[in-house]
mmCIF file of N, CA and C in Angstrom:
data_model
loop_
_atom_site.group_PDB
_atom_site.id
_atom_site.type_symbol
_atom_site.label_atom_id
_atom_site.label_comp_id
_atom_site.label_asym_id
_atom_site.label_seq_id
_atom_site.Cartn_x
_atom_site.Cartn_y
_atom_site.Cartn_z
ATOM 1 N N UNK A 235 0.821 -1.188 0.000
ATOM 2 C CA UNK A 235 0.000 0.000 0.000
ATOM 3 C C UNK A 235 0.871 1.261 0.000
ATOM 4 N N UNK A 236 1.996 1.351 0.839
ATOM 5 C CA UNK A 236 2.507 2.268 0.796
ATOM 6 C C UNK A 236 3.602 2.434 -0.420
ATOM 7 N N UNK A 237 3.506 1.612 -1.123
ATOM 8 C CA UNK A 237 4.419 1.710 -2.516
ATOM 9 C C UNK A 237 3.729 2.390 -3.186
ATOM 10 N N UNK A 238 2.379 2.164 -3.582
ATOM 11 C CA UNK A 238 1.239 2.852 -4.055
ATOM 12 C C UNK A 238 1.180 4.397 -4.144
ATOM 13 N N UNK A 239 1.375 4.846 -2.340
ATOM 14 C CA UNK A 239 1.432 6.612 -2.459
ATOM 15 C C UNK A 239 2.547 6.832 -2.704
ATOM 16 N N UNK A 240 3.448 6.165 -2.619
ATOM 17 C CA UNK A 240 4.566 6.970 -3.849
ATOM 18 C C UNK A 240 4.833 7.424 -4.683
ATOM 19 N N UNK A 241 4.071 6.569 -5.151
ATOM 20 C CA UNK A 241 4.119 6.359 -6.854
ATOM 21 C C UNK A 241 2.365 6.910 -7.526
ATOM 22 N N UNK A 242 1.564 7.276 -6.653
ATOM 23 C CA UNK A 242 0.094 7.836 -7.139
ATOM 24 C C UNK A 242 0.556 9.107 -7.118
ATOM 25 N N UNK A 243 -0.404 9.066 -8.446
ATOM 26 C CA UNK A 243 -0.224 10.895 -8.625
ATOM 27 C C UNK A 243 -1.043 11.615 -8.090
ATOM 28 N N UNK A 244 -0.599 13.108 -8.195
ATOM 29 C CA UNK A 244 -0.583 14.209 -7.234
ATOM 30 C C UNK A 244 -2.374 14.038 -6.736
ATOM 31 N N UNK A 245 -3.259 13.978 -7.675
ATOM 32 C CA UNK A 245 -4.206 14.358 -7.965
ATOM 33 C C UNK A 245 -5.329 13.446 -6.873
ATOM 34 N N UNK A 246 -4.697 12.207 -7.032
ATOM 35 C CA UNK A 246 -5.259 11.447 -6.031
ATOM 36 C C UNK A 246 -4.603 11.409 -4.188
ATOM 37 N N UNK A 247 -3.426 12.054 -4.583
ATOM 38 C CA UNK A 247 -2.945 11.998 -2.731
ATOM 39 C C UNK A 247 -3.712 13.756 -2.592
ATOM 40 N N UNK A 248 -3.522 14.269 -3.185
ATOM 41 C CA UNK A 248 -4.699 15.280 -2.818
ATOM 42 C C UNK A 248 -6.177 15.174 -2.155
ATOM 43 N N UNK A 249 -6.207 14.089 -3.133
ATOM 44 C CA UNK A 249 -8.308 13.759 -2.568
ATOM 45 C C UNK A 249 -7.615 12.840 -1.853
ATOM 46 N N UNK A 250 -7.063 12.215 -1.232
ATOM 47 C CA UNK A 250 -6.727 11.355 0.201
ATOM 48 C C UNK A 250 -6.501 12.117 0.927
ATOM 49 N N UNK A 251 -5.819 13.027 1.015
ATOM 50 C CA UNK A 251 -5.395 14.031 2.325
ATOM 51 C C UNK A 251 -6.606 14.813 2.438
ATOM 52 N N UNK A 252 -7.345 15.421 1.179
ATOM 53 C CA UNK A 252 -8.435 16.264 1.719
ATOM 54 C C UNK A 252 -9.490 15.248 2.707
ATOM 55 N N UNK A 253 -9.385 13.806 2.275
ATOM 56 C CA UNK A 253 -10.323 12.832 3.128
ATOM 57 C C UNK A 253 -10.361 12.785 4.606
ATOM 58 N N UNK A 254 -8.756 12.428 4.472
ATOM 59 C CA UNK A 254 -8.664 12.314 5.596
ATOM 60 C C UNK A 254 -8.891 13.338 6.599
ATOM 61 N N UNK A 255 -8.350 14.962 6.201
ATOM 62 C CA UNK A 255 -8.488 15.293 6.973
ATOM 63 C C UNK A 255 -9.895 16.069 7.433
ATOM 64 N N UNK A 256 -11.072 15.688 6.469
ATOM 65 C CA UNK A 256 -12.531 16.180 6.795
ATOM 66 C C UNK A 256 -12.772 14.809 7.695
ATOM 67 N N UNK A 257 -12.317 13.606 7.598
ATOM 68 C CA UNK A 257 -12.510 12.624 8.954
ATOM 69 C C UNK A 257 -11.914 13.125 10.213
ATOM 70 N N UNK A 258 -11.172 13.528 10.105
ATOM 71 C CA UNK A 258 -10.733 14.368 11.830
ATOM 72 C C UNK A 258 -11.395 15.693 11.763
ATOM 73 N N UNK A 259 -11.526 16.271 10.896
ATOM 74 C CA UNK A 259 -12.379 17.470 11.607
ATOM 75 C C UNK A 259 -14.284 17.124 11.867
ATOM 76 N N UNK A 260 -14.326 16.217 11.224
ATOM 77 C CA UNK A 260 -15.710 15.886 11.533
ATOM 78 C C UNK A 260 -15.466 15.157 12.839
ATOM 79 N N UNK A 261 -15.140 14.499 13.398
ATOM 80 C CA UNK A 261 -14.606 13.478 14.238
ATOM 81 C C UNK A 261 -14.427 14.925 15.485
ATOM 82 N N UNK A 262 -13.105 15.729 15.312
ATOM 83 C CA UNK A 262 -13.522 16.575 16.356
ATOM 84 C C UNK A 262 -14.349 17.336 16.589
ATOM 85 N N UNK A 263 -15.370 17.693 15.822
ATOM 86 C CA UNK A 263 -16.453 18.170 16.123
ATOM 87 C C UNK A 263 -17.208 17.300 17.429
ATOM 88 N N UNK A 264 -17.173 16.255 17.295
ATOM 89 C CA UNK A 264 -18.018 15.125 18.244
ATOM 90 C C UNK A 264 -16.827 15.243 19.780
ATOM 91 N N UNK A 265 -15.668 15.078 19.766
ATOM 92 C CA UNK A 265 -14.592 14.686 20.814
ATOM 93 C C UNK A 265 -13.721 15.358 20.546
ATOM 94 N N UNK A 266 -13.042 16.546 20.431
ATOM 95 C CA UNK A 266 -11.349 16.633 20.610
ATOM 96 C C UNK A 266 -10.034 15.773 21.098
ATOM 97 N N UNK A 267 -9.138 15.798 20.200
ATOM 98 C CA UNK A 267 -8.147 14.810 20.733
ATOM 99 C C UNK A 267 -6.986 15.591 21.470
ATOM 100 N N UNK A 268 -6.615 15.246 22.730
ATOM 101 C CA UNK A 268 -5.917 16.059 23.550
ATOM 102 C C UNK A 268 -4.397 16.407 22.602
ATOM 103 N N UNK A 269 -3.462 17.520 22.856
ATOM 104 C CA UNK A 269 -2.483 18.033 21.820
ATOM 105 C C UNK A 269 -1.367 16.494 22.355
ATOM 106 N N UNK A 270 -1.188 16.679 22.964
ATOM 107 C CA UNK A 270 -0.504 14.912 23.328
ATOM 108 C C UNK A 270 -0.004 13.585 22.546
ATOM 109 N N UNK A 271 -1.595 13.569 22.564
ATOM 110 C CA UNK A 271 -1.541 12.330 21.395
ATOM 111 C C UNK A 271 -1.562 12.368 19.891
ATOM 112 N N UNK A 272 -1.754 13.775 19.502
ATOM 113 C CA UNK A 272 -1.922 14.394 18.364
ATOM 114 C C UNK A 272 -0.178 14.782 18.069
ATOM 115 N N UNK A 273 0.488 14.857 18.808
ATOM 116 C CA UNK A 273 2.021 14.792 18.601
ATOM 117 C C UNK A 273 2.567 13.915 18.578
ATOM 118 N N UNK A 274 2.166 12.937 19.539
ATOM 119 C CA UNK A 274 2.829 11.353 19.146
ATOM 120 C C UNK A 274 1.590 11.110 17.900
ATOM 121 N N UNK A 275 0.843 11.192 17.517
ATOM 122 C CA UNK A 275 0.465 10.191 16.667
ATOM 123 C C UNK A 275 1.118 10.951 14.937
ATOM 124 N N UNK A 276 1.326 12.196 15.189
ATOM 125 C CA UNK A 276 2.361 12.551 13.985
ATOM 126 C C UNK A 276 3.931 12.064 14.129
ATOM 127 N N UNK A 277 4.353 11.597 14.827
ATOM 128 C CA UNK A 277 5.340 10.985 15.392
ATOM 129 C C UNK A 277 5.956 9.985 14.609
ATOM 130 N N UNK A 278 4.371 9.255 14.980
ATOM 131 C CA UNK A 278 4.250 7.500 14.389
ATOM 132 C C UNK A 278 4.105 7.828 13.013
ATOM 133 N N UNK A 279 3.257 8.708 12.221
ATOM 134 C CA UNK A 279 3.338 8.856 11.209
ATOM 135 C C UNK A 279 4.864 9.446 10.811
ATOM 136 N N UNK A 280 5.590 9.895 10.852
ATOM 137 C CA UNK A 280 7.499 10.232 10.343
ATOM 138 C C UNK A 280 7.489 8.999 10.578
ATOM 139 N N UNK A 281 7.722 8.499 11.820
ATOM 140 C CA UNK A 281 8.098 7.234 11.504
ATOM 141 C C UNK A 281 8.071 6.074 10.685
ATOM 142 N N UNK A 282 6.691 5.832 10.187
ATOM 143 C CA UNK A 282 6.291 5.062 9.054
ATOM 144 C C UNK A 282 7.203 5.396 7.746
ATOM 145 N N UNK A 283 7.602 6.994 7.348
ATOM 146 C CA UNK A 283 7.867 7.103 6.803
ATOM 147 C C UNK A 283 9.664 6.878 6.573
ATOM 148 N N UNK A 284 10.287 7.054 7.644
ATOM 149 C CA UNK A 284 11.289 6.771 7.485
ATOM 150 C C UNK A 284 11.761 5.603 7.512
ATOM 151 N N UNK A 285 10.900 4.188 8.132
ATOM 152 C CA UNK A 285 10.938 2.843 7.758
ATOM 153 C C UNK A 285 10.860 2.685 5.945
ATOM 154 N N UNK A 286 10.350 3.040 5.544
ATOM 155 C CA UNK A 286 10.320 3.217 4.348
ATOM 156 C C UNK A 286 11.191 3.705 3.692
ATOM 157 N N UNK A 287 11.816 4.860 3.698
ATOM 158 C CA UNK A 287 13.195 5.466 3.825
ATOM 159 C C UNK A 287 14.522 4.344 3.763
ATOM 160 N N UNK A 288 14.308 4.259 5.014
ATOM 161 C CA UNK A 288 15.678 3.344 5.590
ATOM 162 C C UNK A 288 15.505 1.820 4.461
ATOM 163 N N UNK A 289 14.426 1.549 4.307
ATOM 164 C CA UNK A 289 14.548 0.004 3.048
ATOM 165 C C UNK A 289 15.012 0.800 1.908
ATOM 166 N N UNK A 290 15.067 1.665 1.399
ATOM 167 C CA UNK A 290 15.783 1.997 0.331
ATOM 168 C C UNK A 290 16.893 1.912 0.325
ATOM 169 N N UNK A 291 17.410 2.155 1.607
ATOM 170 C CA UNK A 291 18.822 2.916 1.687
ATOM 171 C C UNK A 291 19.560 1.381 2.198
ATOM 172 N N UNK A 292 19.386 0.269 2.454
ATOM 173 C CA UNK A 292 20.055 -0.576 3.244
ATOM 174 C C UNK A 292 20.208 -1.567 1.834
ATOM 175 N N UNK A 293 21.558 -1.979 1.758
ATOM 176 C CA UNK A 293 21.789 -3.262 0.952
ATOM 177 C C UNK A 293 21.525 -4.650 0.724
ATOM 178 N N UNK A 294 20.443 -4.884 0.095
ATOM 179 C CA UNK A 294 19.976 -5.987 -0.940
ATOM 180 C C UNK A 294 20.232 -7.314 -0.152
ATOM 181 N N UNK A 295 21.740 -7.477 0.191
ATOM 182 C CA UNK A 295 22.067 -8.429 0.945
ATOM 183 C C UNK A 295 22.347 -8.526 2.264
ATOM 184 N N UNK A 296 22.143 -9.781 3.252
ATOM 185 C CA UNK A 296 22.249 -9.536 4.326
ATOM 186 C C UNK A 296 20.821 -9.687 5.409
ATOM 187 N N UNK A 297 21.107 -9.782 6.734
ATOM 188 C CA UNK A 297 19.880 -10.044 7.028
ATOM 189 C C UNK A 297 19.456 -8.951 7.888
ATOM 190 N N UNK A 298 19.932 -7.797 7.949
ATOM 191 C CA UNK A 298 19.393 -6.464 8.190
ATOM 192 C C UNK A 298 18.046 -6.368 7.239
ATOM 193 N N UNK A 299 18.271 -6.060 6.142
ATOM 194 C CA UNK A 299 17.220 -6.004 5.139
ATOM 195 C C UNK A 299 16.094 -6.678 5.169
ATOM 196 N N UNK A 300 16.419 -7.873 5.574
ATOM 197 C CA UNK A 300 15.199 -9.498 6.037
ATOM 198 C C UNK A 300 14.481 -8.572 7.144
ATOM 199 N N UNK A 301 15.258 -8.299 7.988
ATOM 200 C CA UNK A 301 14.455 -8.157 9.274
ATOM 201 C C UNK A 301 13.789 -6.677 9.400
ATOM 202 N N UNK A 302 14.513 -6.022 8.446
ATOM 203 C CA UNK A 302 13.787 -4.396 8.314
ATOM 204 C C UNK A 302 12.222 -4.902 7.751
ATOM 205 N N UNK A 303 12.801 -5.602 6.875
ATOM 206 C CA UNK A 303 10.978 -5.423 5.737
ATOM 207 C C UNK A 303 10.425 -6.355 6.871
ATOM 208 N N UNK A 304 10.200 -7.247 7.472
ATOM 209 C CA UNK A 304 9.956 -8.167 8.858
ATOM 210 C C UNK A 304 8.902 -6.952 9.892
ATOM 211 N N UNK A 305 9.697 -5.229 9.873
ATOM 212 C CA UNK A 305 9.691 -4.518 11.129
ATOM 213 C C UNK A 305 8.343 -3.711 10.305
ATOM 214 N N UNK A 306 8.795 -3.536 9.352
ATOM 215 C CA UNK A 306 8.116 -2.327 8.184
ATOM 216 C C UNK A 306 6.678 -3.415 7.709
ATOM 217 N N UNK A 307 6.832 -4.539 7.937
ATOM 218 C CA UNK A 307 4.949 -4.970 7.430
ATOM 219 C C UNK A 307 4.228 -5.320 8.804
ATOM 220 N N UNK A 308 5.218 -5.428 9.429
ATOM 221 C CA UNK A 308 4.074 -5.329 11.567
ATOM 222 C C UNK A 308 3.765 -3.757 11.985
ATOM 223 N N UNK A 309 4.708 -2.637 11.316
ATOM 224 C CA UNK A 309 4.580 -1.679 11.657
ATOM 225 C C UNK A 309 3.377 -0.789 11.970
ATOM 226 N N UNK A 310 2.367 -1.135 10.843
ATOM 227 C CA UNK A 310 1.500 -0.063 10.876
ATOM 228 C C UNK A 310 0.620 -1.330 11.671
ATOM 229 N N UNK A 311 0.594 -1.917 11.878
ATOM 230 C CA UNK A 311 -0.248 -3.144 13.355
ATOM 231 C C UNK A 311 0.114 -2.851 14.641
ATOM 232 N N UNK A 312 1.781 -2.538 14.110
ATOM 233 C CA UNK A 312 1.947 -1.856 15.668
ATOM 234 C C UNK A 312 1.274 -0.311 16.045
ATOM 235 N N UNK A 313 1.377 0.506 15.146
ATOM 236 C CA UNK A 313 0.788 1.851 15.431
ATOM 237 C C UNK A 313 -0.650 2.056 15.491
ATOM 238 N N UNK A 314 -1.452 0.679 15.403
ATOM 239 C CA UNK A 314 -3.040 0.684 15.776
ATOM 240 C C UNK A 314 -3.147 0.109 17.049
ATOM 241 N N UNK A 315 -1.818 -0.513 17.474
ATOM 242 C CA UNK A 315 -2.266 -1.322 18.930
ATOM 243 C C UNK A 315 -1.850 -0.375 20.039
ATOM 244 N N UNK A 316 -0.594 0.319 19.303
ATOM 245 C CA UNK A 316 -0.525 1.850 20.480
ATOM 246 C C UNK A 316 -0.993 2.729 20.794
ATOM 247 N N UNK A 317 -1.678 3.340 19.238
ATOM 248 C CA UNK A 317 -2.811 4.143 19.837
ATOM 249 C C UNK A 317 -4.088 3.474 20.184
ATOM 250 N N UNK A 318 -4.466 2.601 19.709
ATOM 251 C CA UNK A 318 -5.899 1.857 20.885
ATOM 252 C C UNK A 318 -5.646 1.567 22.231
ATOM 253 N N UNK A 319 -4.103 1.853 22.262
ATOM 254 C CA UNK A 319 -4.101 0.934 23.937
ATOM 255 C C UNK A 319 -3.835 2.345 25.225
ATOM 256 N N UNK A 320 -3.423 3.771 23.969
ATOM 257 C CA UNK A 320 -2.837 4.703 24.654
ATOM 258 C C UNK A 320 -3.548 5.491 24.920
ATOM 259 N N UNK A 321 -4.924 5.424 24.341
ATOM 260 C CA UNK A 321 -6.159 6.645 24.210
ATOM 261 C C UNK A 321 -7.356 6.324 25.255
ATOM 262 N N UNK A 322 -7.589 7.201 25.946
ATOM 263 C CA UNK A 322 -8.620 7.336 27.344
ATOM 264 C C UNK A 322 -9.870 6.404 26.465
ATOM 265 N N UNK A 323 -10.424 5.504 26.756
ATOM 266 C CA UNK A 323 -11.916 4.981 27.065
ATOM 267 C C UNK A 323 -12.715 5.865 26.646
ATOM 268 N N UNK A 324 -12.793 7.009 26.560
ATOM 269 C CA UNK A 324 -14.239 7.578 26.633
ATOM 270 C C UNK A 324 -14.328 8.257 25.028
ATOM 271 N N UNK A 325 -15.018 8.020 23.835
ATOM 272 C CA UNK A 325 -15.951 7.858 22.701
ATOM 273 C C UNK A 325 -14.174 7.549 22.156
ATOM 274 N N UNK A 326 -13.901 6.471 22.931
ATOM 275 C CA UNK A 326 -12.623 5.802 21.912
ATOM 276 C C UNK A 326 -12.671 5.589 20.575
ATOM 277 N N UNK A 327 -13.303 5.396 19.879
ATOM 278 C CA UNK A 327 -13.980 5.351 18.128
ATOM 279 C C UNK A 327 -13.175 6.432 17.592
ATOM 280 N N UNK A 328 -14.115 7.444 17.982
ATOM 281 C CA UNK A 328 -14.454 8.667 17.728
ATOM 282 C C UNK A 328 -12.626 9.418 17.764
ATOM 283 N N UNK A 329 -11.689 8.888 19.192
ATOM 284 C CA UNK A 329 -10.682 9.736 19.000
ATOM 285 C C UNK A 329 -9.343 8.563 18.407
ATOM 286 N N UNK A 330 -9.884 7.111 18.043
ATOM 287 C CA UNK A 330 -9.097 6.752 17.672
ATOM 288 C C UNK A 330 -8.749 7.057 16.022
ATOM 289 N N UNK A 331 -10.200 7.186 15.935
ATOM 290 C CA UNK A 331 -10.245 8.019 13.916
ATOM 291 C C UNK A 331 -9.452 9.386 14.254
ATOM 292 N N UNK A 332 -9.628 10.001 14.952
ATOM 293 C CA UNK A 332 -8.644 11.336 15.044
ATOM 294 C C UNK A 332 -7.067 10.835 14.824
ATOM 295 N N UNK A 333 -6.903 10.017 16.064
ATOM 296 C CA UNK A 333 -5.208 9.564 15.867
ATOM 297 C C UNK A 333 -4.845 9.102 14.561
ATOM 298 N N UNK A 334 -5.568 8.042 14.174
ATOM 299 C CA UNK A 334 -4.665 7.642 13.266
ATOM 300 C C UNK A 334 -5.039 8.419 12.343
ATOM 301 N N UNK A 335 -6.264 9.079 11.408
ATOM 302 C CA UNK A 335 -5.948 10.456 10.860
ATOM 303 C C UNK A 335 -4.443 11.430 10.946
ATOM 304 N N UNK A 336 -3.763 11.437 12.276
ATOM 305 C CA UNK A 336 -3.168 11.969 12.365
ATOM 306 C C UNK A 336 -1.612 11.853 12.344
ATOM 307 N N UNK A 337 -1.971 10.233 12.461
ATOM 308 C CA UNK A 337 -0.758 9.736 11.822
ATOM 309 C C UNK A 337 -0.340 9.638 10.120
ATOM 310 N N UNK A 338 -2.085 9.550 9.686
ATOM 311 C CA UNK A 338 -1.961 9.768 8.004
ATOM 312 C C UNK A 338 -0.695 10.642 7.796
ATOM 313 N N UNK A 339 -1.651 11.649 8.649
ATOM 314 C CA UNK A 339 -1.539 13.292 7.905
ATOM 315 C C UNK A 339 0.350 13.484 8.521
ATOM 316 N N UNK A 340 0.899 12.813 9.690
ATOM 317 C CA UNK A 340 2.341 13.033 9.928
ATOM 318 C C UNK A 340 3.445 12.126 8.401
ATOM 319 N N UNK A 341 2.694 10.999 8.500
ATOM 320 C CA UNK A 341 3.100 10.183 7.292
ATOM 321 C C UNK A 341 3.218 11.118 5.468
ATOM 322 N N UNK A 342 1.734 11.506 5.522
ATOM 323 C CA UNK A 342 1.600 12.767 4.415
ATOM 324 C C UNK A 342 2.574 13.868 4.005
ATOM 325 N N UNK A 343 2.872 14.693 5.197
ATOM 326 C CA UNK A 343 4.112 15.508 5.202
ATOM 327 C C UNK A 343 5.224 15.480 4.705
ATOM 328 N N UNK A 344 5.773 14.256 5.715
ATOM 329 C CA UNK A 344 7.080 13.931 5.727
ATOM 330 C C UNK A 344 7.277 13.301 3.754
ATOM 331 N N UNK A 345 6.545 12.440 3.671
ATOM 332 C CA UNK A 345 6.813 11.550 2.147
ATOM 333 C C UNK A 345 6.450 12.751 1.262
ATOM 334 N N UNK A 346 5.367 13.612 1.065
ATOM 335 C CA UNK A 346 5.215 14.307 0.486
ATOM 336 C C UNK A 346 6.439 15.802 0.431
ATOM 337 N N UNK A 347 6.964 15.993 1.176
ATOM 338 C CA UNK A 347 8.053 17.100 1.379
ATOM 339 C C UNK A 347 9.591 16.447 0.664
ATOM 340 N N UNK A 348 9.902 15.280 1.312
ATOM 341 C CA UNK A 348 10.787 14.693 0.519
ATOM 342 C C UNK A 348 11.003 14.436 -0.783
ATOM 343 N N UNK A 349 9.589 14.071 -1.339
ATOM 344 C CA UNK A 349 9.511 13.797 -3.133
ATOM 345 C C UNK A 349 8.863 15.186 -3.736
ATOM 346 N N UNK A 350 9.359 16.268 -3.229
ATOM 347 C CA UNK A 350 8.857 17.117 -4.075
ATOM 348 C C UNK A 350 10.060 18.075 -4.921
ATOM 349 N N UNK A 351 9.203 18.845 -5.545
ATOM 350 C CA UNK A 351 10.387 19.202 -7.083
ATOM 351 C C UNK A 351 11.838 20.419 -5.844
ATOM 352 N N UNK A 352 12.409 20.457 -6.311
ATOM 353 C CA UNK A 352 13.361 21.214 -5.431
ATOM 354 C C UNK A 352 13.619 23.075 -6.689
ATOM 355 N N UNK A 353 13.386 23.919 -6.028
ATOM 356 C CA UNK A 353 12.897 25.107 -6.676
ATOM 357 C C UNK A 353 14.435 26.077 -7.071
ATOM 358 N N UNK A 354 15.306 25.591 -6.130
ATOM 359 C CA UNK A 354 16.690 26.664 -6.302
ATOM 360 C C UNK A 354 17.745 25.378 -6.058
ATOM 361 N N UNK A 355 18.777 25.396 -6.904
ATOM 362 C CA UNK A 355 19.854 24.272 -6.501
ATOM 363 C C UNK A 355 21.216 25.267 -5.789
#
């Protein structure tokens, strides 16, 4: 999946980001998500992205590489079990669509800032 937004054009990570982020603002309309978890959960999103990153950059051979792509397909399983396990009980739904929204949108940034055209050399 995430090979996908790499490589999708502009036009469609546009209407994904505008998605996502009318799901967190509709979402906080109902619950606000404390600034807290809204920093770690952009967090987790860089992070995703630089797992991704780092498999580019590591050599073909070897069992670093085995165990990166191993870390990088539990990853985003791990970042649904931290924020479900890290977020208060009360309209949990409601602020777990905020978090990980917000991990989209940290993930969004970071990949999107990196692959973009560079204006002055």
């Amino acid at each position: 999946m995430l090979a996908y937004w790499y490589n999708a054009p502009r036009h469609i990570k546009l209407i994904f980001i505008i998605g996502v982020c009318a799901a967190i603002y509709v979402a906080n309309q109902i619950q606000p998500l404390a600034p807290t978890y809204t920093i770690l959960s952009l967090a987790l999103g860089f992070g995703l992205h630089f797992g991704q990153y780092l498999q580019t950059k590591i050599s073909d051979r070897g069992s670093s590489k085995y165990n990166l792509l191993f870390l990088l397909r539990i990853y985003p399983f791990i970042i649904v079990a931290i924020v479900v396990w890290i977020l208060p009980p009360l309209h949990n739904w409601i602020i777990t669509i905020q978090a990980l929204g917000f991990v989209l949108v940290g993930f969004f940034l970071v990949s999107i800032y990196q692959n973009r055209a560079k204006r002055f050399e």
